[in-house]
C-alpha atoms as a PDB file:
ATOM      1  CA  UNK A   1     -47.022  -6.922 -60.239  1.00  0.00           C
ATOM      2  CA  UNK A   2     -46.737  -3.137 -60.593  1.00  0.00           C
ATOM      3  CA  UNK A   3     -43.358  -1.482 -60.404  1.00  0.00           C
ATOM      4  CA  UNK A   4     -43.901   2.282 -60.610  1.00  0.00           C
ATOM      5  CA  UNK A   5     -43.861   4.391 -57.442  1.00  0.00           C
ATOM      6  CA  UNK A   6     -45.832   7.618 -57.858  1.00  0.00           C
ATOM      7  CA  UNK A   7     -44.854  10.594 -55.687  1.00  0.00           C
ATOM      8  CA  UNK A   8     -47.661  13.158 -55.350  1.00  0.00           C
ATOM      9  CA  UNK A   9     -47.018  16.763 -54.339  1.00  0.00           C
ATOM     10  CA  UNK A  10     -48.566  20.043 -55.482  1.00  0.00           C
ATOM     11  CA  UNK A  11     -51.444  18.309 -57.265  1.00  0.00           C
ATOM     12  CA  UNK A  12     -55.140  19.259 -57.329  1.00  0.00           C
ATOM     13  CA  UNK A  13     -56.846  15.890 -57.737  1.00  0.00           C
ATOM     14  CA  UNK A  14     -56.328  12.177 -58.275  1.00  0.00           C
ATOM     15  CA  UNK A  15     -59.131  10.321 -60.008  1.00  0.00           C
ATOM     16  CA  UNK A  16     -59.881   7.294 -62.145  1.00  0.00           C
ATOM     17  CA  UNK A  17     -60.252   7.292 -65.919  1.00  0.00           C
ATOM     18  CA  UNK A  18     -60.896   3.856 -67.347  1.00  0.00           C
ATOM     19  CA  UNK A  19     -58.022   1.764 -65.899  1.00  0.00           C
ATOM     20  CA  UNK A  20     -55.738   4.726 -65.394  1.00  0.00           C
ATOM     21  CA  UNK A  21     -54.768   7.000 -62.539  1.00  0.00           C
ATOM     22  CA  UNK A  22     -55.521  10.545 -63.695  1.00  0.00           C
ATOM     23  CA  UNK A  23     -53.404  13.249 -62.054  1.00  0.00           C
ATOM     24  CA  UNK A  24     -54.730  16.796 -62.461  1.00  0.00           C
ATOM     25  CA  UNK A  25     -52.993  20.110 -61.743  1.00  0.00           C
ATOM     26  CA  UNK A  26     -54.826  23.187 -63.012  1.00  0.00           C
ATOM     27  CA  UNK A  27     -55.392  22.483 -66.721  1.00  0.00           C
ATOM     28  CA  UNK A  28     -52.692  19.817 -66.973  1.00  0.00           C
ATOM     29  CA  UNK A  29     -53.457  16.087 -66.796  1.00  0.00           C
ATOM     30  CA  UNK A  30     -51.337  12.956 -66.661  1.00  0.00           C
ATOM     31  CA  UNK A  31     -52.579   9.367 -66.977  1.00  0.00           C
ATOM     32  CA  UNK A  32     -50.771   6.317 -65.606  1.00  0.00           C
ATOM     33  CA  UNK A  33     -52.002   2.722 -66.116  1.00  0.00           C
ATOM     34  CA  UNK A  34     -52.977   1.167 -62.782  1.00  0.00           C
ATOM     35  CA  UNK A  35     -51.359  -2.131 -63.779  1.00  0.00           C
ATOM     36  CA  UNK A  36     -47.945  -0.389 -63.741  1.00  0.00           C
ATOM     37  CA  UNK A  37     -48.267   1.086 -60.237  1.00  0.00           C
ATOM     38  CA  UNK A  38     -46.846  -0.524 -57.103  1.00  0.00           C
ATOM     39  CA  UNK A  39     -47.321   2.396 -54.713  1.00  0.00           C
ATOM     40  CA  UNK A  40     -48.552   5.983 -54.480  1.00  0.00           C
ATOM     41  CA  UNK A  41     -46.951   8.290 -51.909  1.00  0.00           C
ATOM     42  CA  UNK A  42     -49.133  11.360 -51.293  1.00  0.00           C
ATOM     43  CA  UNK A  43     -47.432  14.300 -49.564  1.00  0.00           C
ATOM     44  CA  UNK A  44     -49.891  16.981 -50.665  1.00  0.00           C
ATOM     45  CA  UNK A  45     -52.377  17.576 -47.808  1.00  0.00           C
ATOM     46  CA  UNK A  46     -54.737  19.505 -50.123  1.00  0.00           C
ATOM     47  CA  UNK A  47     -54.909  16.879 -52.872  1.00  0.00           C
ATOM     48  CA  UNK A  48     -58.393  15.429 -53.493  1.00  0.00           C
ATOM     49  CA  UNK A  49     -58.926  11.704 -54.106  1.00  0.00           C
ATOM     50  CA  UNK A  50     -62.132  10.259 -55.508  1.00  0.00           C
ATOM     51  CA  UNK A  51     -63.779   7.279 -53.820  1.00  0.00           C
ATOM     52  CA  UNK A  52     -64.003   5.485 -57.145  1.00  0.00           C
ATOM     53  CA  UNK A  53     -60.226   5.743 -57.534  1.00  0.00           C
ATOM     54  CA  UNK A  54     -59.604   4.426 -54.017  1.00  0.00           C
ATOM     55  CA  UNK A  55     -61.756   1.366 -54.701  1.00  0.00           C
ATOM     56  CA  UNK A  56     -59.839   0.557 -57.883  1.00  0.00           C
ATOM     57  CA  UNK A  57     -56.478   1.104 -56.170  1.00  0.00           C
ATOM     58  CA  UNK A  58     -57.600  -1.406 -53.541  1.00  0.00           C
ATOM     59  CA  UNK A  59     -58.697  -3.918 -56.191  1.00  0.00           C
ATOM     60  CA  UNK A  60     -55.278  -3.642 -57.817  1.00  0.00           C
ATOM     61  CA  UNK A  61     -53.602  -4.041 -54.400  1.00  0.00           C
ATOM     62  CA  UNK A  62     -51.752  -0.764 -54.883  1.00  0.00           C
ATOM     63  CA  UNK A  63     -50.056   0.590 -51.769  1.00  0.00           C
ATOM     64  CA  UNK A  64     -51.284   4.092 -50.887  1.00  0.00           C
ATOM     65  CA  UNK A  65     -49.330   6.145 -48.320  1.00  0.00           C
ATOM     66  CA  UNK A  66     -50.680   9.407 -46.933  1.00  0.00           C
ATOM     67  CA  UNK A  67     -47.973  11.558 -45.347  1.00  0.00           C
ATOM     68  CA  UNK A  68     -48.280  14.090 -42.526  1.00  0.00           C
ATOM     69  CA  UNK A  69     -46.929  17.656 -42.285  1.00  0.00           C
ATOM     70  CA  UNK A  70     -43.434  16.273 -41.615  1.00  0.00           C
ATOM     71  CA  UNK A  71     -43.677  14.138 -44.773  1.00  0.00           C
ATOM     72  CA  UNK A  72     -43.611  10.901 -42.767  1.00  0.00           C
ATOM     73  CA  UNK A  73     -46.161   8.211 -43.759  1.00  0.00           C
ATOM     74  CA  UNK A  74     -49.106   8.617 -41.397  1.00  0.00           C
ATOM     75  CA  UNK A  75     -51.757   6.420 -42.979  1.00  0.00           C
ATOM     76  CA  UNK A  76     -51.540   3.275 -45.085  1.00  0.00           C
ATOM     77  CA  UNK A  77     -54.570   2.307 -47.145  1.00  0.00           C
ATOM     78  CA  UNK A  78     -54.846  -1.460 -47.495  1.00  0.00           C
ATOM     79  CA  UNK A  79     -57.507  -3.607 -49.205  1.00  0.00           C
ATOM     80  CA  UNK A  80     -59.943  -5.479 -46.963  1.00  0.00           C
ATOM     81  CA  UNK A  81     -59.377  -8.704 -48.884  1.00  0.00           C
ATOM     82  CA  UNK A  82     -56.032 -10.163 -49.874  1.00  0.00           C
ATOM     83  CA  UNK A  83     -54.989 -13.504 -51.285  1.00  0.00           C
ATOM     84  CA  UNK A  84     -57.583 -15.667 -53.063  1.00  0.00           C
ATOM     85  CA  UNK A  85     -56.967 -18.344 -50.407  1.00  0.00           C
ATOM     86  CA  UNK A  86     -56.692 -15.865 -47.546  1.00  0.00           C
ATOM     87  CA  UNK A  87     -58.716 -17.845 -44.984  1.00  0.00           C
ATOM     88  CA  UNK A  88     -56.676 -20.993 -45.591  1.00  0.00           C
ATOM     89  CA  UNK A  89     -53.426 -19.025 -45.361  1.00  0.00           C
ATOM     90  CA  UNK A  90     -54.489 -17.372 -42.112  1.00  0.00           C
ATOM     91  CA  UNK A  91     -55.311 -20.749 -40.526  1.00  0.00           C
ATOM     92  CA  UNK A  92     -51.870 -22.022 -41.474  1.00  0.00           C
ATOM     93  CA  UNK A  93     -50.238 -18.923 -39.993  1.00  0.00           C
ATOM     94  CA  UNK A  94     -52.087 -19.375 -36.708  1.00  0.00           C
ATOM     95  CA  UNK A  95     -50.492 -22.830 -36.492  1.00  0.00           C
ATOM     96  CA  UNK A  96     -46.919 -21.628 -36.996  1.00  0.00           C
ATOM     97  CA  UNK A  97     -45.014 -23.181 -34.092  1.00  0.00           C
ATOM     98  CA  UNK A  98     -42.877 -21.315 -31.576  1.00  0.00           C
ATOM     99  CA  UNK A  99     -39.928 -23.502 -32.542  1.00  0.00           C
ATOM    100  CA  UNK A 100     -40.166 -22.611 -36.226  1.00  0.00           C
ATOM    101  CA  UNK A 101     -40.661 -18.932 -35.425  1.00  0.00           C
ATOM    102  CA  UNK A 102     -37.541 -18.969 -33.267  1.00  0.00           C
ATOM    103  CA  UNK A 103     -35.454 -20.468 -36.055  1.00  0.00           C
ATOM    104  CA  UNK A 104     -36.773 -17.977 -38.603  1.00  0.00           C
ATOM    105  CA  UNK A 105     -36.015 -15.054 -36.281  1.00  0.00           C
ATOM    106  CA  UNK A 106     -32.498 -16.437 -35.837  1.00  0.00           C
ATOM    107  CA  UNK A 107     -32.004 -16.471 -39.617  1.00  0.00           C
ATOM    108  CA  UNK A 108     -33.440 -12.961 -39.984  1.00  0.00           C
ATOM    109  CA  UNK A 109     -31.126 -11.494 -37.342  1.00  0.00           C
ATOM    110  CA  UNK A 110     -28.117 -13.335 -38.708  1.00  0.00           C
ATOM    111  CA  UNK A 111     -28.906 -11.890 -42.139  1.00  0.00           C
ATOM    112  CA  UNK A 112     -29.352  -8.414 -40.682  1.00  0.00           C
ATOM    113  CA  UNK A 113     -26.014  -8.454 -38.843  1.00  0.00           C
ATOM    114  CA  UNK A 114     -24.126  -9.814 -41.849  1.00  0.00           C
ATOM    115  CA  UNK A 115     -25.655  -7.115 -44.029  1.00  0.00           C
ATOM    116  CA  UNK A 116     -24.615  -4.516 -41.447  1.00  0.00           C
ATOM    117  CA  UNK A 117     -21.082  -5.924 -41.607  1.00  0.00           C
ATOM    118  CA  UNK A 118     -21.185  -5.600 -45.393  1.00  0.00           C
ATOM    119  CA  UNK A 119     -22.212  -1.935 -45.161  1.00  0.00           C
ATOM    120  CA  UNK A 120     -19.260  -1.414 -42.797  1.00  0.00           C
ATOM    121  CA  UNK A 121     -16.911  -3.190 -45.205  1.00  0.00           C
ATOM    122  CA  UNK A 122     -18.025  -1.059 -48.137  1.00  0.00           C
ATOM    123  CA  UNK A 123     -17.369   2.049 -46.063  1.00  0.00           C
ATOM    124  CA  UNK A 124     -13.889   0.824 -45.073  1.00  0.00           C
ATOM    125  CA  UNK A 125     -14.598   0.524 -41.357  1.00  0.00           C
ATOM    126  CA  UNK A 126     -11.813  -1.108 -39.323  1.00  0.00           C
ATOM    127  CA  UNK A 127     -11.483  -4.813 -40.058  1.00  0.00           C
ATOM    128  CA  UNK A 128     -11.582  -5.808 -36.391  1.00  0.00           C
ATOM    129  CA  UNK A 129     -15.069  -4.258 -36.061  1.00  0.00           C
ATOM    130  CA  UNK A 130     -16.299  -6.123 -39.128  1.00  0.00           C
ATOM    131  CA  UNK A 131     -14.807  -9.362 -37.794  1.00  0.00           C
ATOM    132  CA  UNK A 132     -16.629  -8.781 -34.499  1.00  0.00           C
ATOM    133  CA  UNK A 133     -19.924  -8.308 -36.362  1.00  0.00           C
ATOM    134  CA  UNK A 134     -19.483 -11.582 -38.243  1.00  0.00           C
ATOM    135  CA  UNK A 135     -18.591 -13.294 -34.973  1.00  0.00           C
ATOM    136  CA  UNK A 136     -21.777 -11.959 -33.375  1.00  0.00           C
ATOM    137  CA  UNK A 137     -23.839 -13.191 -36.351  1.00  0.00           C
ATOM    138  CA  UNK A 138     -22.536 -16.711 -35.754  1.00  0.00           C
ATOM    139  CA  UNK A 139     -23.555 -16.471 -32.086  1.00  0.00           C
ATOM    140  CA  UNK A 140     -27.241 -15.787 -32.770  1.00  0.00           C
ATOM    141  CA  UNK A 141     -29.395 -18.627 -31.518  1.00  0.00           C
ATOM    142  CA  UNK A 142     -33.068 -19.475 -31.946  1.00  0.00           C
ATOM    143  CA  UNK A 143     -35.188 -16.474 -30.983  1.00  0.00           C
ATOM    144  CA  UNK A 144     -32.035 -14.409 -30.281  1.00  0.00           C
ATOM    145  CA  UNK A 145     -32.699 -14.683 -26.550  1.00  0.00           C
ATOM    146  CA  UNK A 146     -29.295 -13.135 -25.748  1.00  0.00           C
ATOM    147  CA  UNK A 147     -30.107 -10.024 -27.793  1.00  0.00           C
ATOM    148  CA  UNK A 148     -27.100 -10.321 -30.090  1.00  0.00           C
ATOM    149  CA  UNK A 149     -29.019  -7.964 -32.386  1.00  0.00           C
ATOM    150  CA  UNK A 150     -28.658  -5.145 -29.821  1.00  0.00           C
ATOM    151  CA  UNK A 151     -24.962  -5.796 -29.296  1.00  0.00           C
ATOM    152  CA  UNK A 152     -24.337  -5.652 -33.033  1.00  0.00           C
ATOM    153  CA  UNK A 153     -26.399  -2.451 -33.387  1.00  0.00           C
ATOM    154  CA  UNK A 154     -24.130  -0.586 -30.947  1.00  0.00           C
ATOM    155  CA  UNK A 155     -20.999  -1.524 -32.888  1.00  0.00           C
ATOM    156  CA  UNK A 156     -22.680  -0.806 -36.209  1.00  0.00           C
ATOM    157  CA  UNK A 157     -24.033   2.690 -35.570  1.00  0.00           C
ATOM    158  CA  UNK A 158     -21.029   3.759 -33.483  1.00  0.00           C
ATOM    159  CA  UNK A 159     -18.866   2.953 -36.499  1.00  0.00           C
ATOM    160  CA  UNK A 160     -20.536   5.758 -38.471  1.00  0.00           C
ATOM    161  CA  UNK A 161     -21.642   8.286 -35.827  1.00  0.00           C
ATOM    162  CA  UNK A 162     -20.157   9.742 -32.643  1.00  0.00           C
ATOM    163  CA  UNK A 163     -20.458   8.180 -29.187  1.00  0.00           C
ATOM    164  CA  UNK A 164     -23.528  10.286 -28.331  1.00  0.00           C
ATOM    165  CA  UNK A 165     -25.569   8.893 -31.211  1.00  0.00           C
ATOM    166  CA  UNK A 166     -28.792   6.972 -30.572  1.00  0.00           C
ATOM    167  CA  UNK A 167     -31.525   6.070 -33.038  1.00  0.00           C
ATOM    168  CA  UNK A 168     -34.046   8.077 -31.022  1.00  0.00           C
ATOM    169  CA  UNK A 169     -32.003  11.305 -31.037  1.00  0.00           C
ATOM    170  CA  UNK A 170     -33.703  13.586 -33.562  1.00  0.00           C
ATOM    171  CA  UNK A 171     -30.837  16.093 -33.346  1.00  0.00           C
ATOM    172  CA  UNK A 172     -29.201  13.855 -35.940  1.00  0.00           C
ATOM    173  CA  UNK A 173     -30.784  14.624 -39.307  1.00  0.00           C
ATOM    174  CA  UNK A 174     -29.690  11.152 -40.411  1.00  0.00           C
ATOM    175  CA  UNK A 175     -32.305   9.693 -38.062  1.00  0.00           C
ATOM    176  CA  UNK A 176     -35.070  11.578 -39.853  1.00  0.00           C
ATOM    177  CA  UNK A 177     -33.823  10.175 -43.153  1.00  0.00           C
ATOM    178  CA  UNK A 178     -33.614   6.650 -41.745  1.00  0.00           C
ATOM    179  CA  UNK A 179     -37.107   6.952 -40.259  1.00  0.00           C
ATOM    180  CA  UNK A 180     -38.518   8.049 -43.616  1.00  0.00           C
ATOM    181  CA  UNK A 181     -36.762   5.290 -45.571  1.00  0.00           C
ATOM    182  CA  UNK A 182     -37.706   2.620 -43.045  1.00  0.00           C
ATOM    183  CA  UNK A 183     -41.348   3.761 -43.084  1.00  0.00           C
ATOM    184  CA  UNK A 184     -41.518   3.433 -46.867  1.00  0.00           C
ATOM    185  CA  UNK A 185     -39.938  -0.038 -46.822  1.00  0.00           C
ATOM    186  CA  UNK A 186     -42.114  -1.143 -43.896  1.00  0.00           C
ATOM    187  CA  UNK A 187     -45.264  -0.075 -45.746  1.00  0.00           C
ATOM    188  CA  UNK A 188     -44.177  -1.911 -48.901  1.00  0.00           C
ATOM    189  CA  UNK A 189     -43.615  -5.071 -46.858  1.00  0.00           C
ATOM    190  CA  UNK A 190     -46.980  -4.714 -45.096  1.00  0.00           C
ATOM    191  CA  UNK A 191     -48.694  -4.384 -48.471  1.00  0.00           C
ATOM    192  CA  UNK A 192     -47.059  -7.608 -49.706  1.00  0.00           C
ATOM    193  CA  UNK A 193     -47.869  -9.452 -46.470  1.00  0.00           C
ATOM    194  CA  UNK A 194     -51.563  -8.631 -46.951  1.00  0.00           C
ATOM    195  CA  UNK A 195     -51.384  -9.597 -50.633  1.00  0.00           C
ATOM    196  CA  UNK A 196     -50.105 -13.039 -49.606  1.00  0.00           C
ATOM    197  CA  UNK A 197     -53.130 -13.585 -47.369  1.00  0.00           C
ATOM    198  CA  UNK A 198     -51.182 -13.401 -44.101  1.00  0.00           C
ATOM    199  CA  UNK A 199     -52.268 -11.761 -40.847  1.00  0.00           C
ATOM    200  CA  UNK A 200     -50.090  -8.659 -40.756  1.00  0.00           C
ATOM    201  CA  UNK A 201     -50.579  -8.025 -37.048  1.00  0.00           C
ATOM    202  CA  UNK A 202     -49.367 -11.500 -36.055  1.00  0.00           C
ATOM    203  CA  UNK A 203     -45.592 -11.287 -35.932  1.00  0.00           C
ATOM    204  CA  UNK A 204     -42.795 -13.811 -35.588  1.00  0.00           C
ATOM    205  CA  UNK A 205     -40.935 -11.831 -32.903  1.00  0.00           C
ATOM    206  CA  UNK A 206     -42.645  -8.430 -32.692  1.00  0.00           C
ATOM    207  CA  UNK A 207     -45.782  -8.421 -30.560  1.00  0.00           C
ATOM    208  CA  UNK A 208     -46.720  -4.744 -30.309  1.00  0.00           C
ATOM    209  CA  UNK A 209     -50.349  -4.515 -29.228  1.00  0.00           C
ATOM    210  CA  UNK A 210     -50.790  -1.241 -31.125  1.00  0.00           C
ATOM    211  CA  UNK A 211     -48.792  -2.333 -34.158  1.00  0.00           C
ATOM    212  CA  UNK A 212     -51.108  -3.580 -36.941  1.00  0.00           C
ATOM    213  CA  UNK A 213     -48.085  -4.763 -38.934  1.00  0.00           C
ATOM    214  CA  UNK A 214     -45.911  -6.755 -36.531  1.00  0.00           C
ATOM    215  CA  UNK A 215     -45.038  -9.248 -39.254  1.00  0.00           C
ATOM    216  CA  UNK A 216     -43.721  -6.452 -41.483  1.00  0.00           C
ATOM    217  CA  UNK A 217     -41.674  -5.215 -38.513  1.00  0.00           C
ATOM    218  CA  UNK A 218     -40.016  -8.651 -38.443  1.00  0.00           C
ATOM    219  CA  UNK A 219     -39.395  -8.945 -42.154  1.00  0.00           C
ATOM    220  CA  UNK A 220     -37.885  -5.479 -42.595  1.00  0.00           C
ATOM    221  CA  UNK A 221     -34.794  -6.197 -40.475  1.00  0.00           C
ATOM    222  CA  UNK A 222     -32.417  -7.506 -43.201  1.00  0.00           C
ATOM    223  CA  UNK A 223     -33.746  -4.875 -45.632  1.00  0.00           C
ATOM    224  CA  UNK A 224     -32.960  -1.873 -43.413  1.00  0.00           C
ATOM    225  CA  UNK A 225     -29.331  -1.859 -44.541  1.00  0.00           C
ATOM    226  CA  UNK A 226     -30.328  -0.711 -48.032  1.00  0.00           C
ATOM    227  CA  UNK A 227     -31.586   2.525 -46.437  1.00  0.00           C
ATOM    228  CA  UNK A 228     -28.627   2.645 -44.038  1.00  0.00           C
ATOM    229  CA  UNK A 229     -26.121   2.418 -46.876  1.00  0.00           C
ATOM    230  CA  UNK A 230     -27.757   5.230 -48.821  1.00  0.00           C
ATOM    231  CA  UNK A 231     -28.158   7.598 -45.844  1.00  0.00           C
ATOM    232  CA  UNK A 232     -24.624   6.985 -44.564  1.00  0.00           C
ATOM    233  CA  UNK A 233     -23.123   7.704 -47.969  1.00  0.00           C
ATOM    234  CA  UNK A 234     -25.575  10.470 -48.943  1.00  0.00           C
ATOM    235  CA  UNK A 235     -26.444  12.276 -45.682  1.00  0.00           C
ATOM    236  CA  UNK A 236     -29.160  14.944 -45.947  1.00  0.00           C
ATOM    237  CA  UNK A 237     -28.085  18.550 -45.630  1.00  0.00           C
ATOM    238  CA  UNK A 238     -30.060  20.225 -42.861  1.00  0.00           C
ATOM    239  CA  UNK A 239     -33.504  18.857 -43.726  1.00  0.00           C
ATOM    240  CA  UNK A 240     -35.202  16.340 -45.976  1.00  0.00           C
ATOM    241  CA  UNK A 241     -35.751  18.028 -49.323  1.00  0.00           C
ATOM    242  CA  UNK A 242     -38.325  16.796 -51.826  1.00  0.00           C
ATOM    243  CA  UNK A 243     -35.557  15.427 -54.050  1.00  0.00           C
ATOM    244  CA  UNK A 244     -33.997  13.576 -51.115  1.00  0.00           C
ATOM    245  CA  UNK A 245     -37.330  12.042 -50.118  1.00  0.00           C
ATOM    246  CA  UNK A 246     -37.860  10.864 -53.684  1.00  0.00           C
ATOM    247  CA  UNK A 247     -34.448   9.202 -53.609  1.00  0.00           C
ATOM    248  CA  UNK A 248     -35.417   7.395 -50.404  1.00  0.00           C
ATOM    249  CA  UNK A 249     -38.691   6.245 -51.975  1.00  0.00           C
ATOM    250  CA  UNK A 250     -36.813   5.014 -55.035  1.00  0.00           C
ATOM    251  CA  UNK A 251     -34.698   2.716 -52.875  1.00  0.00           C
ATOM    252  CA  UNK A 252     -37.517   0.223 -53.435  1.00  0.00           C
ATOM    253  CA  UNK A 253     -35.992  -0.067 -56.909  1.00  0.00           C
ATOM    254  CA  UNK A 254     -32.451  -0.658 -55.593  1.00  0.00           C
ATOM    255  CA  UNK A 255     -30.981  -3.997 -56.656  1.00  0.00           C
ATOM    256  CA  UNK A 256     -30.026  -6.568 -54.023  1.00  0.00           C
ATOM    257  CA  UNK A 257     -28.751 -10.121 -54.236  1.00  0.00           C
ATOM    258  CA  UNK A 258     -31.272 -12.770 -53.171  1.00  0.00           C
ATOM    259  CA  UNK A 259     -31.446 -16.447 -54.099  1.00  0.00           C
ATOM    260  CA  UNK A 260     -28.292 -15.922 -56.201  1.00  0.00           C
ATOM    261  CA  UNK A 261     -29.970 -13.340 -58.432  1.00  0.00           C
ATOM    262  CA  UNK A 262     -30.074  -9.548 -58.559  1.00  0.00           C
ATOM    263  CA  UNK A 263     -33.591  -8.337 -57.792  1.00  0.00           C
ATOM    264  CA  UNK A 264     -35.245  -5.044 -56.930  1.00  0.00           C
ATOM    265  CA  UNK A 265     -36.124  -4.556 -53.263  1.00  0.00           C
ATOM    266  CA  UNK A 266     -39.807  -4.801 -54.261  1.00  0.00           C
ATOM    267  CA  UNK A 267     -39.255  -8.229 -55.806  1.00  0.00           C
ATOM    268  CA  UNK A 268     -36.890  -9.351 -53.021  1.00  0.00           C
ATOM    269  CA  UNK A 269     -39.590  -8.646 -50.431  1.00  0.00           C
ATOM    270  CA  UNK A 270     -41.986 -10.955 -52.278  1.00  0.00           C
ATOM    271  CA  UNK A 271     -39.341 -13.665 -52.641  1.00  0.00           C
ATOM    272  CA  UNK A 272     -38.578 -13.533 -48.903  1.00  0.00           C
ATOM    273  CA  UNK A 273     -42.215 -13.758 -47.853  1.00  0.00           C
ATOM    274  CA  UNK A 274     -42.888 -16.641 -50.254  1.00  0.00           C
ATOM    275  CA  UNK A 275     -39.862 -18.446 -48.817  1.00  0.00           C
ATOM    276  CA  UNK A 276     -41.124 -17.973 -45.246  1.00  0.00           C
ATOM    277  CA  UNK A 277     -44.467 -19.510 -46.177  1.00  0.00           C
ATOM    278  CA  UNK A 278     -42.675 -22.447 -47.803  1.00  0.00           C
ATOM    279  CA  UNK A 279     -40.437 -22.833 -44.748  1.00  0.00           C
ATOM    280  CA  UNK A 280     -43.392 -23.099 -42.373  1.00  0.00           C
ATOM    281  CA  UNK A 281     -45.058 -25.634 -44.676  1.00  0.00           C
ATOM    282  CA  UNK A 282     -41.980 -27.856 -45.102  1.00  0.00           C
ATOM    283  CA  UNK A 283     -39.989 -27.228 -41.927  1.00  0.00           C
ATOM    284  CA  UNK A 284     -36.831 -26.879 -44.045  1.00  0.00           C
ATOM    285  CA  UNK A 285     -34.820 -23.818 -42.984  1.00  0.00           C
ATOM    286  CA  UNK A 286     -32.834 -23.928 -46.223  1.00  0.00           C
ATOM    287  CA  UNK A 287     -35.996 -22.651 -47.928  1.00  0.00           C
ATOM    288  CA  UNK A 288     -35.563 -19.268 -46.188  1.00  0.00           C
ATOM    289  CA  UNK A 289     -34.376 -16.589 -48.608  1.00  0.00           C
ATOM    290  CA  UNK A 290     -33.099 -13.187 -47.519  1.00  0.00           C
ATOM    291  CA  UNK A 291     -31.145 -10.359 -49.153  1.00  0.00           C
ATOM    292  CA  UNK A 292     -27.617 -11.507 -48.365  1.00  0.00           C
ATOM    293  CA  UNK A 293     -24.241  -9.819 -48.227  1.00  0.00           C
ATOM    294  CA  UNK A 294     -25.052  -6.517 -49.915  1.00  0.00           C
ATOM    295  CA  UNK A 295     -21.753  -6.602 -51.802  1.00  0.00           C
ATOM    296  CA  UNK A 296     -23.730  -6.372 -55.041  1.00  0.00           C
ATOM    297  CA  UNK A 297     -26.130  -3.669 -53.835  1.00  0.00           C
ATOM    298  CA  UNK A 298     -26.953  -1.177 -56.578  1.00  0.00           C
ATOM    299  CA  UNK A 299     -28.584   2.131 -55.774  1.00  0.00           C
ATOM    300  CA  UNK A 300     -30.555   3.471 -58.741  1.00  0.00           C
ATOM    301  CA  UNK A 301     -31.348   7.187 -58.514  1.00  0.00           C
END
């Protein structure tokens, strides 16, 4: 699986040369082997892409993100075909039971809240708040019908921002940074979901009729805290600079603890999705693997 994330800005053309991505700016050229690439983030609205390149990027299952004028991912290019046993995998997914989905969502939200508590601990938030978060995590039941997730979110974000803060308030520059980081992570998850032969629009909990990646919207929850931790400790100054956006993109290379090993976020996403598939096949919840207790989180700039 590729590992390099290519950030494109101020470039004339992207094309294919043999099995390489060729990047051209004026008379300068750079070649990057396709086998090394996990994702390409294109922020240059004037950059030209050849059709031949796009076909090969699809064959290599390389995530391609096209950003809008505000630098937020606007379009995700995904291959039409995914896993070699895609049809069989899709049939299995359609038979995932409501009971199993409820248990998985419970585990996901518990993992999310505990990771939020760990971010709070690392930032020396009052111990009674952290204790309350861990208490809430233990109260999450199948399907989180009591919306413990929402209760925890209020405590979590109010621990770092003032009482007027909401995630939808764009007067907080931190929200723009979180939105950008979440969008990158969400796209990386969606790409892996498709690669595993799953139906991306068929979620465990999320059921947005206009959301083509409901399943990615489920899976991202315990990964959001990687972005949270970075933005809280490295808030943007006034606006999202190119360097800051690159740092957010590179959070896909941050190291998290999963299945008792340190892994990059890219690899952890794959491990989680594989574990979900195994869980639905065996019915054993102990098969579920999530990034846990980000006490070992390493941000690599």
